[in-house]
Amino acid sequence: MDKIRIIGGTPLKGTITIGGAKNAALALMPACLLTDETLTLCNLPHLVDITTMAHLLGQHGVAMSMNGAADNGGHTGRVLELTAGEITNTTAPYDLVRRMRASVLVLGPLLARCGRARVSLPGGCAIGTRPVDLHLKALEALGARIDLREGYIAAEVTGRLRGGQIIFPQVTVGGTENALMAAALAEGETVIVNAAREPEVSDLANCLVAMGADIAGIGTGTLRIRGVDRLHGAVYSVLPDRIETATYALAAAITRGNLELVGTRADLLESVIKLLTEAGARVTTTERGLRVDAETDAIVGVDIMTEPYPGFPTDMQAQWMALMATAAGASMITETIFENRFMHVPELARMGARVNVHGASAIVRGVPRLSGAPVMATDLRASVSLILAGLAAEGETVVNRVYHLDRGYERVEAKLAACGAVIERVKDTSPAE
Ligand code: EPZ
């Protein structure tokens, strides 16, 4: 398994180009199952999770053609054409779903288009138990019959799904996305109450509208979907990755550097920018994106609490902790979305971070300098938090198990090295762990 080796201590300076949002792309790709025409997605990031989703869609019968980086009417990044002319298989097998939980996003569209779907139940993962009960209740509210047997969700409906009221007791990104896709082709109106407002959900809704869906309230907590008989093809560009953007913004801050992040939008990460500014970095918007300058000011401890959008994202909690580990003073980090998202704490502690966890909160007492160490990545965002810590630490850090990183960050070591980081990928030739 590959490792990333870093010699820390260099302030990052330069420009980093931000790619399309992984979590938007993972919802947009299954939307192709809703029509027999071609859905063309531009600005697609090049990531392992995207390839896994492509495999899954391929085995449902979706024909795909991928073009390299292309300038397609202003769209940049890779372009993927997806055509679900005929759906040949409505089962999402265990082998693919266990690799990537977002596979469950084929459930809503398969059910809406084919009247049935069989999707392996995703198990728990490193950050929590992550049930899908709310996805299933939402689909039941649209008339689906759902059975759990032999580790699979078996969903079916006689005739079409019917519009209904879905009230989510808790905000769920994936649940809202499955409900949106199912409701787009249902008969009559669906109202989703307490819908997730994450930009990735709005990206999916906007793409569905471009495909002919009738959706009101996009970007709010109440979505109204008037089902249509059929959807058509569309060309749609994936929005910039706000978590990749915020991660590199924190890379600038933790190395006391100065980076321009291009191809992104500051309005997607207002909560992070506000807190980063409070912590002492200067964040300004530029014509191409945003600039984070932490060259001269001290970074001080600032408390955060993760919340659904527009609150501080759980997907930035580990990176924030790395930054706070080097800040002046103490800070409290509270995780409210996932019950087990502090797996990076013992690894950061190996690098000299002073963190105490009490239930869902962690107290971080900043130290003047972290020290490099061999560390182990446990999930995607934990991995990148260790990279950030390594960039700031004195000496050598080796991050093991970086396959997590490749699921969500494109060419991370190349992007950082281009801004002065001393970082390389070491191919591991020893037998698998
Ligand atoms: C999405 O996961 C993201 N993944 C996650 O990003 C992100 O951390 C999360 O939203 C929260 O923002 C993708 O978009 C592919 P949820 P999702 O349903 O949809 C509970 C990353 O690092 N819940 O909003 O699975 C759940 O356990 C990843 O890129 C239920 O109880 O998250 C959690 O506590 C990791 N029952 C909370 O809701 C359900 O049926 C929010 O989960 C569904 C969720």
XYZ file of C-alpha atoms and ligand atoms in Angstrom:
477
model
C 0.000 0.000 0.000
C 1.359 3.433 -0.907
C 2.602 5.869 1.716
C 3.083 9.609 1.667
C 6.353 10.929 3.008
C 6.596 14.571 4.051
C 9.362 16.719 5.432
C 7.480 19.500 7.179
C 8.192 23.128 7.813
C 7.923 24.846 4.427
C 5.279 27.588 4.119
C 3.197 26.802 1.038
C 3.136 29.459 -1.669
C 1.513 29.402 -5.072
C -1.671 28.333 -6.777
C -3.765 25.196 -6.443
C -6.536 24.294 -8.858
C -9.632 22.866 -7.227
C -11.479 20.006 -8.920
C -15.142 19.081 -9.188
C -16.848 18.021 -5.969
C -16.562 14.303 -5.233
C -19.758 14.211 -3.214
C -21.726 16.070 -5.878
C -20.403 13.796 -8.636
C -21.332 10.688 -6.645
C -24.964 11.828 -6.618
C -25.010 13.207 -10.163
C -23.702 10.024 -11.761
C -26.615 7.784 -10.591
C -29.054 10.433 -11.887
C -28.254 9.055 -15.360
C -30.360 5.994 -14.430
C -33.473 8.188 -14.575
C -33.404 8.614 -18.373
C -32.604 6.599 -21.481
C -30.901 9.662 -22.962
C -27.293 10.741 -22.386
C -26.291 12.670 -19.283
C -22.966 14.420 -19.847
C -21.108 15.428 -16.697
C -18.246 17.922 -16.975
C -15.626 18.911 -14.413
C -15.590 15.405 -12.979
C -12.754 14.759 -10.523
C -10.377 11.868 -11.147
C -10.808 9.802 -7.975
C -11.112 6.174 -6.932
C -14.689 6.710 -5.678
C -15.721 8.036 -9.086
C -14.275 4.931 -10.737
C -16.130 2.720 -8.249
C -19.402 4.484 -9.075
C -18.661 4.078 -12.794
C -18.180 0.316 -12.253
C -21.445 0.094 -10.404
C -23.352 1.980 -13.099
C -21.657 -0.127 -15.780
C -22.980 -3.307 -14.250
C -26.519 -1.818 -14.257
C -26.106 -1.482 -18.033
C -25.010 2.159 -18.332
C -22.799 2.860 -21.369
C -20.040 5.344 -20.624
C -17.454 7.305 -22.503
C -14.823 9.359 -20.746
C -12.867 12.211 -22.279
C -9.730 13.629 -20.722
C -9.472 17.202 -19.509
C -11.542 19.139 -21.991
C -12.630 22.670 -22.536
C -16.236 22.055 -23.296
C -18.049 25.354 -23.560
C -16.369 26.694 -20.448
C -16.516 23.404 -18.557
C -13.152 22.139 -17.485
C -12.032 18.850 -15.979
C -12.948 15.443 -17.249
C -16.126 14.843 -19.161
C -18.154 11.654 -18.742
C -21.083 10.675 -20.917
C -23.483 8.263 -19.276
C -26.287 6.569 -21.186
C -28.678 4.239 -19.403
C -30.465 3.239 -22.634
C -31.621 0.013 -21.077
C -31.133 -1.039 -17.491
C -30.027 -4.632 -17.641
C -29.567 -5.347 -13.941
C -31.211 -3.755 -10.900
C -28.913 -5.267 -8.261
C -26.078 -3.309 -6.610
C -23.859 -6.085 -5.254
C -22.199 -6.288 -1.838
C -18.755 -6.245 -3.350
C -19.169 -2.689 -4.720
C -21.395 -1.251 -1.978
C -19.006 -2.342 0.782
C -16.213 -0.452 -1.001
C -18.239 2.740 -1.210
C -21.350 3.597 0.758
C -22.461 6.201 -1.804
C -23.444 3.177 -3.951
C -26.764 3.291 -2.100
C -27.592 6.336 -4.253
C -28.615 4.022 -7.111
C -31.583 2.829 -5.013
C -33.927 5.792 -5.630
C -33.307 6.127 -9.379
C -33.455 2.365 -10.079
C -36.726 2.079 -8.192
C -38.211 5.104 -9.967
C -37.188 3.924 -13.432
C -37.580 0.124 -13.152
C -40.051 -0.325 -10.300
C -37.589 -2.458 -8.383
C -34.058 -2.446 -7.018
C -31.906 -4.699 -4.889
C -29.054 -2.927 -3.163
C -26.666 -4.430 -0.658
C -27.036 -2.874 2.796
C -23.939 -0.809 3.463
C -22.304 -1.815 6.735
C -20.817 0.582 9.275
C -17.583 2.379 8.515
C -14.662 3.995 10.313
C -16.594 7.161 11.183
C -19.829 5.643 12.492
C -22.651 3.144 12.078
C -24.194 5.202 9.275
C -27.604 3.536 8.856
C -29.783 4.095 5.762
C -33.144 3.816 7.541
C -34.113 7.367 6.557
C -33.499 6.634 2.856
C -35.828 3.639 3.157
C -38.572 5.509 5.048
C -38.472 8.244 2.408
C -38.950 5.736 -0.392
C -41.748 4.021 1.555
C -43.476 7.415 1.795
C -43.496 7.361 -2.024
C -45.212 3.960 -2.100
C -42.230 1.582 -2.205
C -42.404 -1.774 -0.434
C -39.115 -2.493 1.237
C -37.805 -5.756 2.599
C -34.436 -6.387 4.169
C -33.225 -9.904 3.428
C -29.904 -11.660 3.088
C -28.014 -8.431 3.599
C -29.872 -6.663 0.787
C -32.472 -3.915 0.546
C -35.183 -5.236 -1.767
C -37.417 -2.385 -2.919
C -40.332 -2.537 -5.318
C -43.400 -0.671 -6.370
C -46.372 -1.671 -8.468
C -46.723 0.871 -11.263
C -45.124 4.256 -10.538
C -43.946 5.742 -7.275
C -46.491 8.222 -5.930
C -45.693 11.670 -4.599
C -45.906 12.019 -0.833
C -44.678 13.924 2.169
C -41.230 13.061 3.474
C -40.304 14.559 6.824
C -36.707 13.843 7.734
C -36.286 13.788 11.526
C -32.603 14.537 10.989
C -30.751 16.109 8.088
C -29.413 13.474 5.718
C -27.503 14.331 2.561
C -27.765 10.908 0.903
C -31.345 10.405 2.081
C -32.393 13.723 0.513
C -30.580 12.815 -2.724
C -32.249 9.394 -2.997
C -35.650 10.947 -2.251
C -35.121 13.714 -4.836
C -34.222 11.281 -7.610
C -37.132 8.980 -6.795
C -39.627 11.849 -6.538
C -38.528 13.340 -9.875
C -40.269 10.481 -11.731
C -43.088 9.839 -9.215
C -46.737 10.536 -9.975
C -47.824 13.795 -8.316
C -46.161 16.131 -5.863
C -43.612 15.286 -3.189
C -42.635 17.618 -0.380
C -39.356 16.944 1.412
C -39.275 18.658 4.808
C -35.966 19.189 6.635
C -34.124 18.464 3.397
C -30.326 18.702 3.420
C -29.183 22.104 2.082
C -25.640 21.023 1.222
C -24.469 22.542 -2.101
C -24.007 19.002 -3.444
C -27.752 18.348 -2.931
C -28.564 21.596 -4.775
C -26.176 20.563 -7.551
C -28.128 17.335 -7.981
C -31.438 19.228 -7.922
C -30.182 21.701 -10.546
C -29.005 18.853 -12.744
C -32.401 17.126 -12.424
C -34.055 20.399 -13.460
C -31.741 20.519 -16.497
C -33.004 16.976 -17.241
C -36.618 18.187 -17.155
C -37.553 17.741 -13.478
C -39.829 20.224 -11.719
C -38.253 21.141 -8.370
C -38.913 24.225 -6.242
C -37.111 25.365 -3.093
C -33.623 24.340 -4.194
C -31.093 25.342 -1.534
C -33.764 25.535 1.189
C -34.919 23.004 3.764
C -38.192 22.349 1.918
C -38.079 20.846 -1.535
C -41.225 20.518 -3.652
C -40.997 18.102 -6.538
C -43.752 17.730 -9.115
C -43.102 14.350 -10.691
C -42.822 14.178 -14.477
C -43.448 11.224 -16.836
C -39.940 11.226 -18.209
C -36.606 12.974 -17.929
C -34.246 13.712 -20.796
C -30.508 14.032 -21.319
C -28.506 17.105 -20.275
C -25.007 18.532 -20.117
C -24.097 19.516 -16.583
C -20.936 20.749 -14.890
C -20.114 19.477 -11.377
C -19.681 22.282 -8.855
C -16.225 22.904 -7.297
C -15.240 20.785 -4.307
C -15.760 22.921 -1.188
C -14.049 20.375 1.055
C -10.960 20.177 -1.183
C -10.963 24.004 -1.235
C -11.218 24.278 2.541
C -8.559 21.601 3.044
C -6.019 23.566 0.972
C -7.096 26.784 2.692
C -6.109 25.122 5.959
C -2.870 23.876 4.373
C -1.965 27.521 3.737
C -2.859 28.415 7.317
C -1.097 25.519 9.025
C 2.161 26.172 7.139
C 1.765 29.948 7.604
C 1.846 30.237 3.831
C -0.069 32.004 1.097
C -2.122 30.133 -1.508
C -4.518 31.111 -4.245
C -7.182 28.460 -4.783
C -8.526 28.693 -8.297
C -11.618 27.277 -9.968
C -13.588 27.418 -6.737
C -16.208 29.565 -5.022
C -15.883 31.258 -1.639
C -19.678 31.241 -1.160
C -19.590 27.441 -0.795
C -17.521 27.608 2.395
C -18.615 30.717 4.253
C -18.628 29.021 7.674
C -15.044 27.801 7.235
C -13.838 31.176 5.918
C -15.438 33.014 8.856
C -13.730 30.777 11.418
C -10.426 30.735 9.562
C -10.482 34.522 9.560
C -11.243 34.511 13.301
C -8.264 32.198 13.739
C -6.049 34.834 12.141
C -5.682 34.000 8.428
C -6.587 36.562 5.796
C -9.045 35.199 3.260
C -9.967 37.257 0.220
C -11.885 36.428 -2.903
C -10.026 36.722 -6.186
C -11.256 36.683 -9.750
C -10.377 33.013 -10.023
C -11.393 31.815 -6.562
C -9.908 32.788 -3.224
C -6.630 33.543 -1.506
C -5.576 32.478 1.979
C -2.698 34.386 3.486
C -1.308 33.330 6.854
C 2.256 34.500 6.359
C 2.408 37.175 8.983
C -0.369 36.662 11.503
C -0.457 34.244 14.414
C -3.070 31.495 14.243
C -5.117 31.353 17.435
C -7.462 28.717 18.849
C -11.096 28.963 17.690
C -13.902 26.601 18.739
C -15.997 24.823 16.140
C -19.044 22.601 16.142
C -19.908 20.521 13.098
C -23.407 21.010 11.737
C -25.362 20.404 8.557
C -24.808 23.068 5.857
C -24.472 26.038 6.136
C -22.765 25.136 9.441
C -19.183 23.969 9.763
C -18.822 20.711 7.764
C -18.004 17.441 9.514
C -15.770 16.705 6.506
C -13.466 19.539 7.718
C -13.378 18.630 11.409
C -10.179 16.534 11.296
C -8.327 19.168 9.242
C -9.458 21.906 11.657
C -8.105 19.859 14.539
C -4.694 19.639 12.836
C -4.678 23.431 12.452
C -5.751 23.975 16.054
C -2.994 21.614 17.229
C -0.500 24.286 16.142
C -2.545 27.359 17.150
C -1.836 29.650 20.083
C -4.221 28.768 22.909
C -6.923 26.166 23.313
C -9.986 25.327 21.271
C -12.958 23.010 21.558
C -14.053 20.877 18.639
C -17.503 19.299 18.833
C -18.646 16.652 16.364
C -22.428 16.394 16.071
C -22.865 14.460 12.813
C -20.942 11.188 13.213
C -20.411 9.352 16.496
C -16.917 8.076 15.804
C -15.126 10.785 13.906
C -12.144 11.314 16.194
C -10.007 8.462 14.871
C -7.319 10.961 13.862
C -6.816 12.042 17.492
C -4.418 9.260 18.586
C -2.458 9.695 15.340
C -2.170 13.484 15.787
C -1.111 12.791 19.377
C 1.771 10.692 18.008
C 2.947 13.901 16.342
C 2.854 15.828 19.606
C -0.679 17.260 19.438
C -2.315 17.804 22.824
C -5.918 16.677 22.463
C -8.369 15.357 25.071
C -11.612 13.838 23.906
C -14.710 14.002 26.134
C -17.647 12.334 24.404
C -18.463 14.311 21.268
C -16.019 17.117 22.093
C -12.268 17.437 21.981
C -10.172 20.053 23.713
C -7.096 20.946 21.706
C -4.230 22.807 23.350
C -1.983 24.230 20.674
C 1.746 23.488 20.742
C 4.424 25.645 19.081
C 5.510 22.832 16.772
C 4.352 19.290 15.953
C 6.998 16.670 15.328
C 7.032 14.288 12.373
C 6.135 10.625 12.988
C 4.874 7.551 11.155
C 1.065 7.644 11.302
C -1.856 5.615 10.020
C -4.832 6.958 8.083
C -8.279 5.643 9.033
C -10.617 7.448 6.662
C -10.455 10.049 3.934
C -10.563 13.257 5.977
C -8.474 11.787 8.806
C -5.789 10.970 6.210
C -5.632 14.488 4.898
C -5.537 15.938 8.419
C -2.368 13.911 8.984
C -0.936 15.300 5.741
C -1.670 18.842 6.977
C -0.043 18.072 10.326
C 2.965 16.604 8.515
C 3.346 19.753 6.384
C 3.643 21.820 9.569
C 5.670 19.378 11.646
C 9.360 19.366 12.250
C 11.074 16.455 10.507
C 9.654 13.476 8.629
C 6.091 12.227 8.666
C 5.055 9.060 6.867
C 1.314 8.619 6.372
C 0.450 4.967 5.860
C -2.665 3.516 4.189
C -3.137 6.438 1.841
C -5.637 4.582 -0.332
C -8.262 6.506 1.668
C -6.741 9.713 0.335
C -7.038 8.624 -3.284
C -10.780 8.243 -2.797
C -11.230 11.981 -2.353
C -8.156 14.070 -3.202
C -6.836 14.205 -6.731
C -3.022 14.319 -7.066
C -2.692 15.715 -3.551
C 1.073 15.304 -3.386
C 1.588 16.927 -6.805
C -0.620 19.907 -5.921
C 1.213 20.473 -2.618
C 4.686 19.888 -4.068
C 4.010 22.528 -6.736
C 3.588 25.036 -3.881
C 6.851 24.144 -2.198
C 5.925 21.212 0.040
C 8.529 18.499 0.426
C 6.225 15.548 -0.161
C 6.357 12.335 -2.147
C 4.397 9.162 -2.653
C 6.321 6.039 -1.784
C 5.111 2.917 -3.554
C 4.935 0.111 -1.040
C 6.240 -3.139 -2.411
C 5.832 -5.194 0.791
C 2.995 -7.781 1.029
C -0.483 -6.383 1.813
C -1.209 -5.653 5.490
C -22.587 12.572 3.044
O -22.701 11.290 3.640
C -21.164 12.673 2.538
N -20.942 11.624 1.550
C -20.179 12.575 3.686
O -18.873 12.789 3.177
C -20.493 13.676 4.700
O -19.658 13.515 5.823
C -21.957 13.577 5.148
O -22.825 13.620 3.977
C -22.380 14.700 6.066
O -22.165 15.930 5.452
C -21.380 11.756 0.309
O -21.991 12.741 -0.054
C -21.055 10.674 -0.655
P -25.804 11.823 5.984
P -24.121 10.695 3.985
O -26.866 10.907 5.484
O -25.112 11.128 2.983
C -27.360 9.725 10.029
C -16.562 12.382 2.969
O -15.582 12.380 3.758
N -28.271 8.951 9.160
O -26.022 13.275 5.821
O -23.964 9.237 4.238
C -25.896 9.362 9.781
O -25.516 8.190 10.477
C -17.886 11.771 3.375
O -16.509 12.829 1.817
C -29.179 8.091 9.739
O -29.263 7.932 10.967
O -24.402 11.414 5.375
C -25.198 10.603 10.233
O -25.088 10.575 11.633
C -17.858 11.000 4.641
N -30.003 7.370 8.908
C -26.172 11.720 9.833
O -27.442 11.089 9.665
C -29.982 7.505 7.562
O -30.764 6.840 6.856
C -25.826 12.458 8.536
O -25.561 11.502 7.519
C -29.050 8.404 6.982
C -28.203 9.118 7.819
